[in-house]
PDB file of C-alpha atoms in Angstrom:
ATOM      1  CA  MET A 299      -5.560  78.851  20.270  1.00 70.00           C
ATOM      2  CA  TYR A 300      -7.432  75.757  21.259  1.00 81.00           C
ATOM      3  CA  GLU A 301      -5.817  74.767  24.556  1.00 79.00           C
ATOM      4  CA  ILE A 302      -3.188  75.938  27.032  1.00 74.00           C
ATOM      5  CA  THR A 303      -1.489  73.872  29.707  1.00 79.00           C
ATOM      6  CA  ASP A 304       1.499  74.582  31.958  1.00 75.00           C
ATOM      7  CA  THR A 305       3.857  73.342  29.254  1.00 79.00           C
ATOM      8  CA  ASP A 306       2.004  73.428  25.921  1.00 76.00           C
ATOM      9  CA  MET A 307      -0.251  75.402  23.633  1.00 71.00           C
ATOM     10  CA  VAL A 308      -2.433  73.848  20.969  1.00 79.00           C
ATOM     11  CA  LEU A 309      -2.787  76.301  18.100  1.00 74.00           C
ATOM     12  CA  GLU A 310      -4.622  76.345  14.799  1.00 82.00           C
ATOM     13  CA  ARG A 311      -2.534  74.919  11.952  1.00 88.00           C
ATOM     14  CA  LEU A 312      -1.993  77.586   9.323  1.00 90.00           C
ATOM     15  CA  THR A 313      -1.117  76.848   5.734  1.00 94.00           C
ATOM     16  CA  GLY A 314       0.336  79.235   3.229  1.00 96.00           C
ATOM     17  CA  PRO A 315       3.650  80.765   2.282  1.00 97.00           C
ATOM     18  CA  THR A 316       5.312  83.500   4.236  1.00 96.00           C
ATOM     19  CA  MET A 317       5.214  86.971   2.781  1.00 95.00           C
ATOM     20  CA  LEU A 318       8.983  86.633   2.352  1.00 93.00           C
ATOM     21  CA  ASP A 319       8.536  83.493   0.210  1.00 93.00           C
ATOM     22  CA  VAL A 320       6.050  85.324  -2.008  1.00 94.00           C
ATOM     23  CA  LEU A 321       8.397  88.297  -2.342  1.00 92.00           C
ATOM     24  CA  ALA A 322      11.162  85.946  -3.508  1.00 89.00           C
ATOM     25  CA  ARG A 323       8.893  84.298  -6.097  1.00 91.00           C
ATOM     26  CA  ARG A 324       6.952  87.405  -7.190  1.00 92.00           C
ATOM     27  CA  PRO A 325       9.133  90.473  -6.635  1.00 91.00           C
ATOM     28  CA  TRP A 326       6.762  92.636  -8.686  1.00 93.00           C
ATOM     29  CA  GLN A 327       4.306  92.388  -5.764  1.00 95.00           C
ATOM     30  CA  VAL A 328       6.662  94.178  -3.332  1.00 95.00           C
ATOM     31  CA  GLY A 329       4.569  97.360  -3.302  1.00 96.00           C
ATOM     32  CA  SER A 330       1.253  95.709  -2.476  1.00 97.00           C
ATOM     33  CA  LEU A 331       2.827  93.323   0.050  1.00 97.00           C
ATOM     34  CA  GLY A 332       4.595  96.220   1.760  1.00 97.00           C
ATOM     35  CA  ARG A 333       1.299  98.152   2.032  1.00 98.00           C
ATOM     36  CA  THR A 334      -0.293  94.996   3.480  1.00 98.00           C
ATOM     37  CA  LEU A 335       2.440  94.865   6.097  1.00 98.00           C
ATOM     38  CA  GLY A 336       1.749  98.509   6.930  1.00 98.00           C
ATOM     39  CA  ARG A 337      -2.005  97.845   7.285  1.00 98.00           C
ATOM     40  CA  LEU A 338      -1.235  94.873   9.582  1.00 98.00           C
ATOM     41  CA  HIS A 339       0.580  97.336  11.854  1.00 98.00           C
ATOM     42  CA  ASP A 340      -2.482  99.583  11.884  1.00 98.00           C
ATOM     43  CA  ARG A 341      -4.796  96.710  12.764  1.00 97.00           C
ATOM     44  CA  LEU A 342      -2.532  95.533  15.538  1.00 97.00           C
ATOM     45  CA  HIS A 343      -2.051  99.010  16.996  1.00 97.00           C
ATOM     46  CA  ALA A 344      -5.794  99.510  17.226  1.00 97.00           C
ATOM     47  CA  LEU A 345      -5.674  97.083  20.178  1.00 96.00           C
ATOM     48  CA  PRO A 346      -5.125  98.513  23.654  1.00 95.00           C
ATOM     49  CA  ALA A 347      -2.338  96.618  25.422  1.00 93.00           C
ATOM     50  CA  PRO A 348      -3.443  94.281  28.201  1.00 92.00           C
ATOM     51  CA  LYS A 349      -1.771  94.958  31.550  1.00 91.00           C
ATOM     52  CA  TRP A 350       0.125  91.636  31.517  1.00 91.00           C
ATOM     53  CA  LEU A 351       2.141  92.465  28.383  1.00 92.00           C
ATOM     54  CA  PRO A 352       5.675  93.659  29.214  1.00 93.00           C
ATOM     55  CA  GLN A 353       6.075  97.375  28.619  1.00 94.00           C
ATOM     56  CA  ARG A 354       8.513  98.307  25.859  1.00 93.00           C
ATOM     57  CA  PHE A 355       8.893 101.734  24.279  1.00 93.00           C
ATOM     58  CA  ALA A 356       6.224 103.102  26.624  1.00 85.00           C
ATOM     59  CA  THR A 357       3.814 105.939  25.932  1.00 88.00           C
ATOM     60  CA  ALA A 358       2.267 108.467  28.276  1.00 84.00           C
ATOM     61  CA  GLY A 359      -0.566 106.062  29.070  1.00 85.00           C
ATOM     62  CA  ASP A 360      -1.991 104.866  25.755  1.00 90.00           C
ATOM     63  CA  ASP A 361       0.104 101.735  25.267  1.00 94.00           C
ATOM     64  CA  ARG A 362      -0.932  99.516  22.352  1.00 96.00           C
ATOM     65  CA  VAL A 363      -0.098  95.907  21.440  1.00 95.00           C
ATOM     66  CA  LEU A 364       3.290  95.730  19.729  1.00 97.00           C
ATOM     67  CA  HIS A 365       4.682  92.772  17.810  1.00 97.00           C
ATOM     68  CA  LEU A 366       8.272  94.084  17.667  1.00 97.00           C
ATOM     69  CA  ASP A 367       9.331  91.571  14.974  1.00 96.00           C
ATOM     70  CA  LEU A 368       6.756  92.202  12.261  1.00 97.00           C
ATOM     71  CA  HIS A 369       8.563  91.575   8.976  1.00 96.00           C
ATOM     72  CA  PRO A 370       7.767  89.534   5.817  1.00 95.00           C
ATOM     73  CA  GLY A 371       9.149  86.321   7.358  1.00 95.00           C
ATOM     74  CA  ASN A 372       6.579  86.545  10.183  1.00 96.00           C
ATOM     75  CA  VAL A 373       3.464  86.919   8.066  1.00 97.00           C
ATOM     76  CA  LEU A 374       1.759  83.834   6.625  1.00 97.00           C
ATOM     77  CA  LEU A 375      -0.432  84.441   3.573  1.00 98.00           C
ATOM     78  CA  THR A 376      -3.323  82.046   4.128  1.00 96.00           C
ATOM     79  CA  ARG A 377      -6.514  81.622   2.148  1.00 95.00           C
ATOM     80  CA  ARG A 378      -8.295  83.711   4.790  1.00 94.00           C
ATOM     81  CA  GLY A 379      -5.742  86.496   4.542  1.00 96.00           C
ATOM     82  CA  PRO A 380      -2.451  87.428   6.178  1.00 97.00           C
ATOM     83  CA  VAL A 381      -1.725  86.056   9.656  1.00 95.00           C
ATOM     84  CA  VAL A 382       1.002  87.407  11.911  1.00 96.00           C
ATOM     85  CA  ILE A 383       3.114  84.724  13.633  1.00 94.00           C
ATOM     86  CA  ASP A 384       6.042  84.587  16.102  1.00 93.00           C
ATOM     87  CA  TRP A 385       4.814  86.642  19.048  1.00 92.00           C
ATOM     88  CA  ARG A 386       7.759  86.038  21.417  1.00 92.00           C
ATOM     89  CA  ASN A 387       8.873  89.724  21.326  1.00 93.00           C
ATOM     90  CA  ALA A 388       5.396  91.192  21.828  1.00 95.00           C
ATOM     91  CA  GLY A 389       5.000  94.017  24.272  1.00 94.00           C
ATOM     92  CA  ALA A 390       3.016  97.103  25.181  1.00 95.00           C
ATOM     93  CA  GLY A 391       3.994 100.547  24.057  1.00 96.00           C
ATOM     94  CA  ASP A 392       4.193 103.118  21.283  1.00 97.00           C
ATOM     95  CA  PRO A 393       3.078 101.982  17.812  1.00 97.00           C
ATOM     96  CA  ALA A 394       5.784 104.196  16.296  1.00 97.00           C
ATOM     97  CA  ALA A 395       8.399 101.935  17.903  1.00 98.00           C
ATOM     98  CA  ASP A 396       6.799  98.836  16.383  1.00 98.00           C
ATOM     99  CA  VAL A 397       6.854 100.350  12.889  1.00 98.00           C
ATOM    100  CA  ALA A 398      10.393 101.611  13.501  1.00 97.00           C
ATOM    101  CA  MET A 399      11.447  98.079  14.462  1.00 97.00           C
ATOM    102  CA  THR A 400      10.097  96.816  11.134  1.00 97.00           C
ATOM    103  CA  MET A 401      11.967  99.594   9.324  1.00 95.00           C
ATOM    104  CA  VAL A 402      15.293  98.810  11.009  1.00 95.00           C
ATOM    105  CA  THR A 403      14.820  95.029  10.763  1.00 94.00           C
ATOM    106  CA  VAL A 404      14.123  95.164   7.027  1.00 94.00           C
ATOM    107  CA  GLY A 405      16.583  97.987   6.403  1.00 91.00           C
ATOM    108  CA  SER A 406      19.494  96.312   8.197  1.00 91.00           C
ATOM    109  CA  ALA A 407      18.932  92.822   6.767  1.00 89.00           C
ATOM    110  CA  GLU A 408      21.975  91.600   4.908  1.00 82.00           C
ATOM    111  CA  VAL A 409      20.693  90.691   1.451  1.00 77.00           C
ATOM    112  CA  PRO A 410      22.691  89.811  -1.687  1.00 71.00           C
ATOM    113  CA  GLY A 411      22.419  91.643  -4.993  1.00 71.00           C
ATOM    114  CA  LEU A 412      21.491  95.145  -6.090  1.00 67.00           C
ATOM    115  CA  ALA A 413      17.994  94.169  -7.292  1.00 67.00           C
ATOM    116  CA  VAL A 414      17.130  92.668  -3.911  1.00 75.00           C
ATOM    117  CA  ARG A 415      18.471  95.758  -2.087  1.00 75.00           C
ATOM    118  CA  LEU A 416      16.375  98.003  -4.337  1.00 82.00           C
ATOM    119  CA  GLY A 417      13.354  95.806  -3.628  1.00 86.00           C
ATOM    120  CA  ARG A 418      14.047  96.140   0.089  1.00 89.00           C
ATOM    121  CA  SER A 419      13.942  99.931  -0.231  1.00 90.00           C
ATOM    122  CA  LEU A 420      10.665  99.724  -2.100  1.00 93.00           C
ATOM    123  CA  LEU A 421       9.289  97.395   0.582  1.00 95.00           C
ATOM    124  CA  VAL A 422      10.186  99.873   3.356  1.00 94.00           C
ATOM    125  CA  HIS A 423       8.637 102.725   1.396  1.00 95.00           C
ATOM    126  CA  SER A 424       5.470 100.689   0.774  1.00 96.00           C
ATOM    127  CA  VAL A 425       5.139  99.731   4.445  1.00 97.00           C
ATOM    128  CA  ARG A 426       5.177 103.452   5.259  1.00 95.00           C
ATOM    129  CA  LYS A 427       2.551 104.149   2.599  1.00 96.00           C
ATOM    130  CA  GLY A 428       0.275 101.440   4.028  1.00 97.00           C
ATOM    131  CA  CYS A 429       0.656 102.501   7.667  1.00 97.00           C
ATOM    132  CA  ARG A 430      -0.777 105.557   9.423  1.00 97.00           C
ATOM    133  CA  THR A 431       1.967 105.647  12.092  1.00 97.00           C
ATOM    134  CA  ASP A 432       5.137 107.681  11.522  1.00 96.00           C
ATOM    135  CA  PRO A 433       8.140 105.810  13.007  1.00 96.00           C
ATOM    136  CA  ALA A 434      10.662 108.666  12.611  1.00 94.00           C
ATOM    137  CA  GLY A 435      10.723 109.687  16.273  1.00 93.00           C
ATOM    138  CA  ARG A 436      11.647 106.169  17.430  1.00 95.00           C
ATOM    139  CA  ILE A 437      14.175 105.055  14.765  1.00 94.00           C
ATOM    140  CA  ARG A 438      17.294 105.914  16.794  1.00 94.00           C
ATOM    141  CA  GLU A 439      15.982 104.330  20.019  1.00 95.00           C
ATOM    142  CA  VAL A 440      14.846 101.171  18.213  1.00 96.00           C
ATOM    143  CA  ALA A 441      18.165 100.876  16.337  1.00 95.00           C
ATOM    144  CA  GLU A 442      19.974 101.071  19.685  1.00 94.00           C
ATOM    145  CA  ALA A 443      17.675  98.391  21.147  1.00 94.00           C
ATOM    146  CA  LYS A 444      18.167  96.111  18.112  1.00 94.00           C
ATOM    147  CA  LEU A 445      21.946  96.322  18.537  1.00 95.00           C
ATOM    148  CA  ALA A 446      21.508  94.080  21.589  1.00 92.00           C
ATOM    149  CA  ASP A 447      20.462  91.181  19.307  1.00 92.00           C
ATOM    150  CA  PRO A 448      23.250  88.571  19.602  1.00 93.00           C
ATOM    151  CA  TYR A 449      22.425  87.146  16.142  1.00 91.00           C
ATOM    152  CA  LEU A 450      23.240  90.280  14.144  1.00 93.00           C
ATOM    153  CA  THR A 451      25.843  89.990  11.446  1.00 93.00           C
ATOM    154  CA  PRO A 452      28.691  92.561  11.467  1.00 94.00           C
ATOM    155  CA  ALA A 453      27.132  94.313   8.437  1.00 91.00           C
ATOM    156  CA  GLU A 454      23.709  94.517  10.153  1.00 92.00           C
ATOM    157  CA  ALA A 455      25.280  95.875  13.343  1.00 93.00           C
ATOM    158  CA  ALA A 456      27.229  98.506  11.340  1.00 93.00           C
ATOM    159  CA  TRP A 457      24.005  99.641   9.610  1.00 91.00           C
ATOM    160  CA  LEU A 458      22.224  99.883  12.971  1.00 94.00           C
ATOM    161  CA  ARG A 459      25.129 101.809  14.572  1.00 93.00           C
ATOM    162  CA  ARG A 460      24.857 104.386  11.796  1.00 91.00           C
ATOM    163  CA  ARG A 461      21.129 104.799  12.534  1.00 87.00           C
ATOM    164  CA  ALA A 462      21.665 104.887  16.290  1.00 88.00           C
ATOM    165  CA  GLY A 463      24.365 107.541  15.770  1.00 82.00           C
ATOM    166  CA  GLY A 464      21.916 110.021  14.349  1.00 50.00           C
ATOM    167  CA  ARG A 465      21.782 109.403  10.609  1.00 44.00           C
ATOM    168  CA  THR A 466      18.114 108.427  10.641  1.00 37.00           C
ATOM    169  CA  GLY A 467      17.005 110.412   7.586  1.00 41.00           C
ATOM    170  CA  GLN A 468      18.591 107.970   5.144  1.00 41.00           C
ATOM    171  CA  PRO A 469      16.485 106.190   2.496  1.00 39.00           C
ATOM    172  CA  GLY A 470      15.194 102.862   3.696  1.00 42.00           C
ATOM    173  CA  CYS A 471      14.580 104.107   7.184  1.00 47.00           C
TER     174      CYS A 471
END
């Protein structure tokens, strides 16, 4: 960030494809890209949350910085490495909730074709392999929170309702 005013922010211009674009062009890289996404979670969650961040999915006092929308469409792959973008949902809280949000966002995404759905499952599995945080304890709560998204398709909402209803041990989440 170079400058902030009451109405504007001047940010560094980043160039590079999104992780989602690379996945579409090079699906054989799904494992390594998923592990990269998991490691990005770990790097982010190493940061203590500043007091001014809104508290979401709170802890017992060790809140960390959460992105809460960290998926392949929000990671630019630049020459200097991956950069996380789109911070409008950021908050302070439990890292497990942030990883769970990635799991339910990727898991519930309506995607066409069997090959793509299998790739999605591999991506979710690879994120978990690359990340030290276990999201299992927050899946149901995060699925319930995500159901408030007004832009969900009916199929995405149905998938989330199944997770919120207690079936959290399913593959892909």
